[in-house]
Structure formats: C-alpha cells, structure tokens
Amino acid sequence: MQDKEIRNSKNALVNKHLCNYIEGKFLREYRNQQGEILSQNEYAKLCGITSSTISKLKLPEGYNIPMSTIYNILRHEQYSLERFFKEFENSKGINIPD
C-alpha cells in the first residue's frame, strides 16, 4: 500500500472509532439540557447540525466527521473538548490505527 492509502485507511479507522464513541455516549437517547427526551430532529436542531449528520454518526462504519460537528454536539452536551478527548483516549487508547 502507498503511504497515502495507509494514511487514509488509518484516518478512516480513527473516524469510525470517534463516531462510534459519540454515538454510544450521546446518541442513544436524545435529551435537551433539562434532561427531557427529544426526537432526533429536535436534538439535531439544538446541536446546530442536521438529522442526516446524526444518522451518519450512527453508522457502524462512521464517517469523516468534521471537528465542527464534534464541537456542536459537545457544546450542547456541555462537555469540554478536553474532557471528551481524554475520555475517548482512555477508552480507545492513543494509537488507534497502529
């Protein structure tokens, strides 16, 4: 495999793990900041993303998730980037693709 293909494969694996982690942590049941259950569409609006983005996040293979999408979900969940990535790192390790 060429270097570019190897990088793309590793990046796809990191994205898959990120999406799966976000799905498991935040997207099993949608809630507003008062803890009330919402529909996927309502949750997406509160996060400032589309419902189709949430659907892509929930795919087992994930997708190439933009940092802005991660930030929008974390902002709604009142979660810092540092806390999220620390927990992700603790859960998945620091060398996912290797």
Coordinates of N, CA and C in Angstrom, one line a residue:
M1 N 0.8 -1.2 0.0 CA 0.0 0.0 0.0 C 0.9 1.2 0.0
Q2 N 0.5 2.3 -0.7 CA 1.2 3.5 -0.7 C 0.9 4.3 0.6
D3 N 1.8 5.2 0.9 CA 1.7 6.0 2.1 C 0.4 6.7 2.2
K4 N -0.1 7.3 1.1 CA -1.4 8.0 1.1 C -2.5 7.0 1.5
E5 N -2.5 5.8 0.9 CA -3.6 4.9 1.1 C -3.5 4.4 2.6
I6 N -2.3 4.2 3.1 CA -2.2 3.8 4.5 C -2.7 4.9 5.4
R7 N -2.4 6.1 5.2 CA -2.9 7.3 6.0 C -4.4 7.3 5.9
N8 N -5.0 7.2 4.7 CA -6.4 7.2 4.5 C -7.1 6.1 5.3
S9 N -6.5 4.9 5.3 CA -7.1 3.8 6.0 C -7.0 4.0 7.5
K10 N -5.9 4.6 8.0 CA -5.8 4.9 9.4 C -6.8 6.0 9.8
N11 N -6.9 7.0 9.0 CA -7.8 8.1 9.3 C -9.3 7.6 9.3
A12 N -9.6 6.7 8.4 CA -11.0 6.1 8.4 C -11.2 5.3 9.7
L13 N -10.2 4.6 10.2 CA -10.4 3.9 11.4 C -10.6 4.8 12.6
V14 N -9.8 5.9 12.7 CA -10.0 6.9 13.8 C -11.4 7.5 13.7
N15 N -11.8 7.9 12.5 CA -13.2 8.4 12.4 C -14.2 7.4 12.8
K16 N -14.1 6.2 12.4 CA -15.0 5.2 12.8 C -15.1 5.1 14.3
H17 N -14.0 5.0 15.0 CA -14.0 4.9 16.5 C -14.6 6.2 17.1
L18 N -14.3 7.4 16.5 CA -14.8 8.6 17.1 C -16.3 8.6 16.9
C19 N -16.8 8.3 15.8 CA -18.3 8.3 15.5 C -19.0 7.2 16.5
N20 N -18.4 6.1 16.6 CA -19.0 5.0 17.4 C -19.0 5.5 18.9
Y21 N -17.9 6.2 19.3 CA -17.8 6.7 20.7 C -18.9 7.7 20.9
I22 N -19.0 8.7 20.0 CA -20.0 9.7 20.2 C -21.4 9.1 20.2
E23 N -21.7 8.2 19.3 CA -23.0 7.5 19.2 C -23.3 6.9 20.6
G24 N -22.4 6.1 21.1 CA -22.6 5.4 22.4 C -22.8 6.4 23.6
K25 N -22.1 7.5 23.5 CA -22.1 8.4 24.7 C -23.3 9.4 24.6
F26 N -23.6 9.9 23.4 CA -24.6 10.9 23.3 C -25.8 10.6 22.5
L27 N -25.8 9.6 21.6 CA -26.8 9.5 20.6 C -27.7 8.2 20.8
R28 N -27.7 7.7 22.0 CA -28.6 6.5 22.2 C -30.0 7.0 22.6
E29 N -30.0 8.1 23.3 CA -31.3 8.7 23.7 C -31.0 10.2 23.7
Y30 N -31.9 10.9 23.0 CA -31.7 12.4 22.8 C -32.3 13.1 23.9
R31 N -31.6 14.0 24.5 CA -32.1 14.8 25.6 C -31.7 16.3 25.4
N32 N -32.6 17.2 25.9 CA -32.2 18.6 26.0 C -31.4 18.8 27.3
Q33 N -31.1 20.1 27.5 CA -30.2 20.4 28.7 C -31.0 20.3 30.0
Q34 N -32.3 20.1 30.0 CA -33.1 19.9 31.2 C -33.4 18.4 31.4
G35 N -32.8 17.6 30.5 CA -33.0 16.1 30.6 C -34.2 15.5 30.0
E36 N -35.0 16.3 29.3 CA -36.2 15.9 28.7 C -35.8 15.1 27.4
I37 N -36.5 14.0 27.1 CA -36.3 13.3 25.9 C -36.8 14.0 24.7
L38 N -36.0 13.9 23.6 CA -36.3 14.6 22.4 C -36.3 13.6 21.2
S39 N -36.8 14.1 20.1 CA -36.7 13.3 18.8 C -35.3 13.6 18.3
Q40 N -34.8 12.8 17.3 CA -33.6 13.0 16.7 C -33.5 14.4 16.0
N41 N -34.6 14.8 15.3 CA -34.7 16.1 14.7 C -34.6 17.3 15.6
E42 N -35.2 17.2 16.8 CA -35.2 18.2 17.8 C -33.7 18.3 18.4
Y43 N -33.1 17.2 18.6 CA -31.8 17.2 19.1 C -30.8 17.8 18.1
A44 N -31.0 17.4 16.9 CA -30.1 17.9 15.8 C -30.2 19.5 15.8
K45 N -31.4 20.0 15.9 CA -31.6 21.5 15.8 C -30.9 22.1 17.0
L46 N -31.0 21.5 18.2 CA -30.4 22.1 19.4 C -28.8 22.1 19.2
C47 N -28.3 21.1 18.6 CA -26.9 21.0 18.4 C -26.4 21.9 17.2
G48 N -27.3 22.3 16.3 CA -26.9 23.0 15.2 C -26.3 22.2 14.1
I49 N -26.8 20.9 14.0 CA -26.4 20.0 12.9 C -27.7 19.4 12.3
T50 N -27.5 18.7 11.2 CA -28.7 18.1 10.6 C -29.0 16.7 11.1
S51 N -30.2 16.3 11.0 CA -30.6 14.9 11.4 C -29.9 13.9 10.6
S52 N -29.6 14.2 9.3 CA -28.8 13.2 8.5 C -27.4 13.1 9.0
T53 N -26.8 14.1 9.6 CA -25.5 14.0 10.2 C -25.5 13.0 11.4
I54 N -26.6 13.1 12.2 CA -26.7 12.2 13.3 C -26.8 10.8 12.7
S55 N -27.6 10.6 11.7 CA -27.8 9.3 11.1 C -26.4 8.7 10.6
K56 N -25.6 9.6 10.0 CA -24.2 9.1 9.6 C -23.4 8.8 10.7
L57 N -23.5 9.5 11.8 CA -22.7 9.2 13.0 C -23.0 7.9 13.6
K58 N -24.3 7.5 13.4 CA -24.7 6.2 14.0 C -24.4 5.0 13.1
L59 N -23.9 5.2 11.9 CA -23.5 4.1 11.1 C -22.3 3.3 11.7
P60 N -22.3 2.0 11.7 CA -21.3 1.2 12.3 C -19.9 1.6 11.7
E61 N -19.8 2.0 10.5 CA -18.5 2.4 9.9 C -18.2 3.8 10.1
G62 N -19.1 4.6 10.7 CA -18.9 6.0 10.9 C -18.8 6.8 9.6
Y63 N -18.2 8.0 9.7 CA -17.9 8.8 8.5 C -16.9 9.8 8.9
N64 N -16.4 10.6 7.9 CA -15.3 11.5 8.1 C -15.9 12.8 8.8
I65 N -16.0 12.7 10.1 CA -16.7 13.7 10.9 C -15.8 15.0 11.1
P66 N -16.4 16.1 10.7 CA -15.7 17.4 10.9 C -15.6 17.7 12.4
M67 N -14.6 18.4 12.7 CA -14.4 18.9 14.1 C -15.5 19.8 14.5
S68 N -16.1 20.6 13.6 CA -17.2 21.4 13.9 C -18.4 20.6 14.4
T69 N -18.7 19.5 13.9 CA -19.8 18.6 14.3 C -19.5 18.1 15.7
I70 N -18.3 17.7 16.0 CA -18.0 17.2 17.3 C -18.2 18.4 18.3
Y71 N -17.7 19.5 17.9 CA -17.8 20.7 18.8 C -19.3 21.1 19.1
N72 N -20.1 21.0 18.0 CA -21.5 21.4 18.2 C -22.3 20.4 19.1
I73 N -22.0 19.1 19.0 CA -22.6 18.2 19.9 C -22.1 18.4 21.4
L74 N -20.8 18.6 21.5 CA -20.2 18.8 22.9 C -20.7 20.1 23.5
R75 N -20.9 21.1 22.7 CA -21.4 22.4 23.2 C -22.8 22.2 23.8
H76 N -23.6 21.5 23.0 CA -25.0 21.2 23.5 C -24.9 20.3 24.8
E77 N -24.1 19.3 24.8 CA -23.9 18.4 26.0 C -23.2 19.0 27.2
Q78 N -22.7 20.3 26.9 CA -21.9 21.0 28.0 C -20.7 20.2 28.4
Y79 N -20.0 19.7 27.4 CA -18.8 18.9 27.5 C -17.7 19.6 26.9
S80 N -16.5 19.7 27.6 CA -15.4 20.3 27.0 C -14.7 19.4 26.0
L81 N -14.0 20.0 25.1 CA -13.2 19.2 24.1 C -12.2 18.4 24.9
E82 N -11.5 19.0 25.8 CA -10.5 18.3 26.6 C -11.1 17.1 27.3
R83 N -12.2 17.2 28.0 CA -12.8 16.1 28.7 C -13.2 15.0 27.7
F84 N -13.8 15.4 26.6 CA -14.3 14.4 25.6 C -13.1 13.6 25.1
F85 N -12.1 14.3 24.6 CA -10.9 13.6 24.0 C -10.1 12.8 25.0
K86 N -10.1 13.2 26.2 CA -9.4 12.5 27.3 C -10.1 11.2 27.6
E87 N -11.5 11.3 27.7 CA -12.3 10.1 27.9 C -12.2 9.1 26.6
F88 N -12.2 9.7 25.4 CA -12.0 8.9 24.2 C -10.7 8.2 24.2
E89 N -9.6 8.9 24.6 CA -8.3 8.4 24.6 C -8.2 7.2 25.6
N90 N -8.8 7.5 26.8 CA -8.8 6.4 27.9 C -9.6 5.2 27.4
S91 N -10.6 5.4 26.6 CA -11.4 4.3 26.2 C -10.8 3.5 25.0
K92 N -10.2 4.2 24.1 CA -9.7 3.6 22.8 C -8.2 3.5 22.8
G93 N -7.5 4.2 23.7 CA -6.0 4.2 23.6 C -5.6 5.4 22.7
I94 N -4.3 5.5 22.7 CA -3.7 6.7 21.9 C -3.2 6.3 20.5
N95 N -3.1 5.0 20.3 CA -2.6 4.6 18.9 C -3.6 3.7 18.2
I96 N -4.8 4.3 18.0 CA -5.9 3.5 17.4 C -5.5 2.8 16.1
P97 N -4.9 3.5 15.2 CA -4.7 2.8 13.9 C -3.5 1.9 13.9
D98 N -2.6 2.0 14.9 CA -1.4 1.2 14.8 C -1.5 -0.2 15.5

